[in-house]
PDB file of C-alpha atoms in Angstrom:
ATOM      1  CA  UNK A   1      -0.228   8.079  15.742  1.00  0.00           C
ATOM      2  CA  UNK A   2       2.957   6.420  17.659  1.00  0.00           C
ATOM      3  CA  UNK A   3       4.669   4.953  14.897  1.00  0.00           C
ATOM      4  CA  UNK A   4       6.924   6.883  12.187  1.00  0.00           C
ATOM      5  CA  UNK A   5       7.483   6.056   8.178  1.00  0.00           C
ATOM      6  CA  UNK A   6      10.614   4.429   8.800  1.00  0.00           C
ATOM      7  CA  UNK A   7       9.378   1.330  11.306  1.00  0.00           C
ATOM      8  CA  UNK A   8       8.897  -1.938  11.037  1.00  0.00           C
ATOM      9  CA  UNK A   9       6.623  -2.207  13.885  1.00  0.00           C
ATOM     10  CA  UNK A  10       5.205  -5.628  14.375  1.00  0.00           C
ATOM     11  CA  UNK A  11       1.343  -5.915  13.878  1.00  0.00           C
ATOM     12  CA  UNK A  12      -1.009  -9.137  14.680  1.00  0.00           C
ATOM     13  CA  UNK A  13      -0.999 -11.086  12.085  1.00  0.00           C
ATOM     14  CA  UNK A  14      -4.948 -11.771  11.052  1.00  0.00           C
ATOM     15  CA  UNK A  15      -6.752 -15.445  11.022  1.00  0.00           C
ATOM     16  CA  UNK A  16      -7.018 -16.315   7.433  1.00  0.00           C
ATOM     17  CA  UNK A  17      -4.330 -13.592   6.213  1.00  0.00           C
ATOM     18  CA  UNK A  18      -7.282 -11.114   6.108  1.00  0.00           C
ATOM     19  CA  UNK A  19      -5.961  -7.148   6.204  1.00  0.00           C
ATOM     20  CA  UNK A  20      -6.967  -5.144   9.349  1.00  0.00           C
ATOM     21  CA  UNK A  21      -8.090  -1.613   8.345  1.00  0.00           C
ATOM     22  CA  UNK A  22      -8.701   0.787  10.862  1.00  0.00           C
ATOM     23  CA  UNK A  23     -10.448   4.167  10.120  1.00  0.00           C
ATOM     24  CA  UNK A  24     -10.807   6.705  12.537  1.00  0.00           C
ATOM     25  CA  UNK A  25     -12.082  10.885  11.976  1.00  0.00           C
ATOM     26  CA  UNK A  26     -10.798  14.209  13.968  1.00  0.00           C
ATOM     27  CA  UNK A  27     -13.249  16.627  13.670  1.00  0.00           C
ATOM     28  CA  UNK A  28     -15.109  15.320  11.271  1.00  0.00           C
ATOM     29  CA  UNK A  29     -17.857  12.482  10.818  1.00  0.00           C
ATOM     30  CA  UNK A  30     -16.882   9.759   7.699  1.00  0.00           C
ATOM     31  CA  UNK A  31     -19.897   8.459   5.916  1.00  0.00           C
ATOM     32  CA  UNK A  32     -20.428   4.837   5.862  1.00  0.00           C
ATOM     33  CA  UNK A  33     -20.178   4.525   1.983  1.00  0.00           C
ATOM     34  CA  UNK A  34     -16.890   6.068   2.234  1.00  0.00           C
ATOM     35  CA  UNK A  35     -15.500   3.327   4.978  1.00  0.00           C
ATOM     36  CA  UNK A  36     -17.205   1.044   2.453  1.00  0.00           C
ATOM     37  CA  UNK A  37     -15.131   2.434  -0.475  1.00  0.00           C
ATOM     38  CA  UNK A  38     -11.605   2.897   1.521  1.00  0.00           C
ATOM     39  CA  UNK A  39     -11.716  -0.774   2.556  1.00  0.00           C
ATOM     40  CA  UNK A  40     -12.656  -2.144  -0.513  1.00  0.00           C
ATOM     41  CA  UNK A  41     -10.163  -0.468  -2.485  1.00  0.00           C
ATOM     42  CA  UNK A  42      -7.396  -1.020   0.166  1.00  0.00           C
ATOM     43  CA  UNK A  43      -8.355  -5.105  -0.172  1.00  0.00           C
ATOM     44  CA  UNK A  44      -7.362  -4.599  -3.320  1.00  0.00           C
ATOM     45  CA  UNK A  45      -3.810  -3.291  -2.891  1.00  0.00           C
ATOM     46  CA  UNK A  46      -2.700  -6.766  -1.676  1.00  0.00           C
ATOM     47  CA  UNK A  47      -2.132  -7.201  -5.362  1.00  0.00           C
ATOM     48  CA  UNK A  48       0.882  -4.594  -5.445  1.00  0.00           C
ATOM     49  CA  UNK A  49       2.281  -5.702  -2.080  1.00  0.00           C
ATOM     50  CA  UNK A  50       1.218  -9.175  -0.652  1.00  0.00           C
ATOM     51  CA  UNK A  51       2.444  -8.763   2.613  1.00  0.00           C
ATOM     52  CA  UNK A  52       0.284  -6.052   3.673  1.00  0.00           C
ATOM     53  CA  UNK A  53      -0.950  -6.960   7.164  1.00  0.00           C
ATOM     54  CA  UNK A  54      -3.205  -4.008   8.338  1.00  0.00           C
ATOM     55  CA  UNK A  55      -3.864  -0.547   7.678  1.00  0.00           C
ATOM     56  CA  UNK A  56      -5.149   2.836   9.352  1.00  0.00           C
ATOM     57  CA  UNK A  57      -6.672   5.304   7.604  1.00  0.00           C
ATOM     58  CA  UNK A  58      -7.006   8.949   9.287  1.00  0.00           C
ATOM     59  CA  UNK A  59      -9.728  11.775   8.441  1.00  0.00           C
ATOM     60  CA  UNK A  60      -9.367  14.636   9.070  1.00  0.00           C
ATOM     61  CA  UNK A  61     -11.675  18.308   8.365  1.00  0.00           C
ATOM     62  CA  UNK A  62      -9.895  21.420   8.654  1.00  0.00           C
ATOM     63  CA  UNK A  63     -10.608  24.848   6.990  1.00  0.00           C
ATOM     64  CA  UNK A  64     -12.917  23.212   4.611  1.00  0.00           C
ATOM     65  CA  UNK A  65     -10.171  20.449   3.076  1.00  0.00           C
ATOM     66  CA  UNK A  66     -10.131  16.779   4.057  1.00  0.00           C
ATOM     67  CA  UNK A  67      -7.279  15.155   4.655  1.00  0.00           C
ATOM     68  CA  UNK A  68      -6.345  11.851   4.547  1.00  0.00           C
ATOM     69  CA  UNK A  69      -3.138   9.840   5.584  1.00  0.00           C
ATOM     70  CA  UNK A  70      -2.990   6.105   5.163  1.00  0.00           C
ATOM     71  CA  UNK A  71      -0.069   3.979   6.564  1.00  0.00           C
ATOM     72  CA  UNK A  72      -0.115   0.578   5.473  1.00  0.00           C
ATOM     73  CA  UNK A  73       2.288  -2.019   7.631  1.00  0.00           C
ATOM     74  CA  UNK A  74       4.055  -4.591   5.567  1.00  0.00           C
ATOM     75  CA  UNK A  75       5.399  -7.618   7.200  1.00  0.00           C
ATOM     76  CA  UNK A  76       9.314  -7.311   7.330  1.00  0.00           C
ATOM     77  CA  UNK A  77       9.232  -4.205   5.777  1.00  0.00           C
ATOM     78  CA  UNK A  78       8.639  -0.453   6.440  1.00  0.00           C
ATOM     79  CA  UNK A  79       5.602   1.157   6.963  1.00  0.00           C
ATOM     80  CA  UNK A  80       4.209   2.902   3.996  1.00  0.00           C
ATOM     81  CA  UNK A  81       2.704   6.284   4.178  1.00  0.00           C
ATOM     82  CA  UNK A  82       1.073   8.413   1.476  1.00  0.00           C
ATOM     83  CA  UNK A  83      -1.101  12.059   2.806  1.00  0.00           C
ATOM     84  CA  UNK A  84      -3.239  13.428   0.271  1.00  0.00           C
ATOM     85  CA  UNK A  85      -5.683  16.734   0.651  1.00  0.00           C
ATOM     86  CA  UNK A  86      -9.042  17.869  -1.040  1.00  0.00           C
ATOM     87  CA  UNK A  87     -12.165  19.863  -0.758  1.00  0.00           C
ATOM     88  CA  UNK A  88     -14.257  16.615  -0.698  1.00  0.00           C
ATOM     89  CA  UNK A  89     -13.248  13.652   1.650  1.00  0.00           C
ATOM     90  CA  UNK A  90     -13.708  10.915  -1.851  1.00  0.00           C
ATOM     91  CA  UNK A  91     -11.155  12.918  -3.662  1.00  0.00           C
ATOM     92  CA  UNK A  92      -9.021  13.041  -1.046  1.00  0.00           C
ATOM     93  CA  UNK A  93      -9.336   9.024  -0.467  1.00  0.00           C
ATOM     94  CA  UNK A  94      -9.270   8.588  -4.190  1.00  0.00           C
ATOM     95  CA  UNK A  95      -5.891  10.942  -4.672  1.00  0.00           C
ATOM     96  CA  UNK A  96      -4.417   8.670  -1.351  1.00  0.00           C
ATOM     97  CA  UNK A  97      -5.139   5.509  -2.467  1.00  0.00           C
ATOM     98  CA  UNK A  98      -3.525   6.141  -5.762  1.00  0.00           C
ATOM     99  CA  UNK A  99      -0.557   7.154  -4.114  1.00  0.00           C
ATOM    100  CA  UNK A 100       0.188   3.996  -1.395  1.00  0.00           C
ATOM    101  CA  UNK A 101      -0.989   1.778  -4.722  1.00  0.00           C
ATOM    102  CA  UNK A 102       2.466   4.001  -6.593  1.00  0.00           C
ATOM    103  CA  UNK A 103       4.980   3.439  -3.152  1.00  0.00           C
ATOM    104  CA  UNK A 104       3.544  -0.142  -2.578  1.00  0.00           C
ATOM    105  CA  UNK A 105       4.312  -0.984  -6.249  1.00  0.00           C
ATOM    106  CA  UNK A 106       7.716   0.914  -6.326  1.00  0.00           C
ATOM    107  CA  UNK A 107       8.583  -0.471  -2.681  1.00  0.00           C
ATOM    108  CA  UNK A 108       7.399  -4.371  -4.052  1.00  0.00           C
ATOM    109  CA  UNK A 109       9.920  -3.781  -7.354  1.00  0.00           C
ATOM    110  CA  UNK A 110      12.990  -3.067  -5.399  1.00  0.00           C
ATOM    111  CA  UNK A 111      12.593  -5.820  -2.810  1.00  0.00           C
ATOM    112  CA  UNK A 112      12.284  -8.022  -5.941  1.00  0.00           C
ATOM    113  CA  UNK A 113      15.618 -10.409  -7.285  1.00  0.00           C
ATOM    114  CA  UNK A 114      17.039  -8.515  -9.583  1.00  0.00           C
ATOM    115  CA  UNK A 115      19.926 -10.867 -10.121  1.00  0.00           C
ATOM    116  CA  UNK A 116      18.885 -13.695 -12.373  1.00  0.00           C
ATOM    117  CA  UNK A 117      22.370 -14.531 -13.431  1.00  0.00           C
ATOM    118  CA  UNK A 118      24.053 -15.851 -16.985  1.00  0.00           C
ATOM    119  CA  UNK A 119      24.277 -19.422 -18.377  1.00  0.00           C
ATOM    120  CA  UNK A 120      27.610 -21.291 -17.910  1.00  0.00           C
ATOM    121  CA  UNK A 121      28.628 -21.984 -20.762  1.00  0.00           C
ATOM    122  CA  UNK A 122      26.905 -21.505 -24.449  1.00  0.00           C
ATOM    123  CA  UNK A 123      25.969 -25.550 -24.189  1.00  0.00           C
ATOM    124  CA  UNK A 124      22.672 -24.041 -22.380  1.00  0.00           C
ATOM    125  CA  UNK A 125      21.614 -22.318 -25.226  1.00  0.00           C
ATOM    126  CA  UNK A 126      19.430 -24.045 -27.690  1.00  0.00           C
ATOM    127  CA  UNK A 127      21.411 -23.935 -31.168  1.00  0.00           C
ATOM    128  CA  UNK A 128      20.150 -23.182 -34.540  1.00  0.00           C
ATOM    129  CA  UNK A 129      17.846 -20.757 -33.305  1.00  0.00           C
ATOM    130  CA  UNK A 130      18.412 -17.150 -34.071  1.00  0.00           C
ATOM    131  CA  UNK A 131      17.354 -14.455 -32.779  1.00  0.00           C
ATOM    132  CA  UNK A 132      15.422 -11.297 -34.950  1.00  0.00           C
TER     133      UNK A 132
END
């Protein structure tokens, strides 16, 4: 992989705002369910972050753990990485998928506007109505 955490590395931009997932093995072989399962579930993150653009998910079998590292891009933002290891390559998507959902969520919050700002004067507030 070429790109770092830290970029904001521009990606194509997909007709109809669809979400390009890429999955790729090293020395292993990924079962079609599995593919199945990581791009259904990583559909579904576009509800923490909407401005996910594409994704890559990496396999990878060594000394009888699976390992899997997922960046996800995020237009005008930086790329989001979560790494996850297991004995069995679905725990080890399940365990990295629950992580990007966590930094996707916390990354979302803080780009949010936290500023909302007070009423002028107290002529704004409704009167007579008390609060309990």
């Amino acid at each position: 992989m070429t790109s770092r955490a830290g970029s904001t590395r521009q990606r194509p931009r997909t007709p109809g705002g669809r979400m390009i997932i890429n999955i790729s093995a090293r020395h292993c072989r990924v079962a079609d369910s599995i593919r199945r399962r990581a791009e259904d579930r990583l559909r579904k993150m576009v509800r923490f972050e909407p401005r996910i653009d594409s994704a890559d998910v990496v396999f990878e079998h060594d000394h009888g753990f699976y390992a899997v590292e997922v960046r996800a891009f995020v237009t005008g933002r930086s790329t989001v990485v979560a790494h996850a290891a297991a004995a069995d390559a679905r725990a080890a998507l399940d365990q990295v998928l629950s992580r990007l959902g966590t930094r996707l969520r916390r990354q979302h919050d803080r780009s949010r506007e936290h500023s909302v700002g007070t009423p002028k004067s107290e002529d704004s507030f409704q009167k007579g109505i008390v609060a309990r």
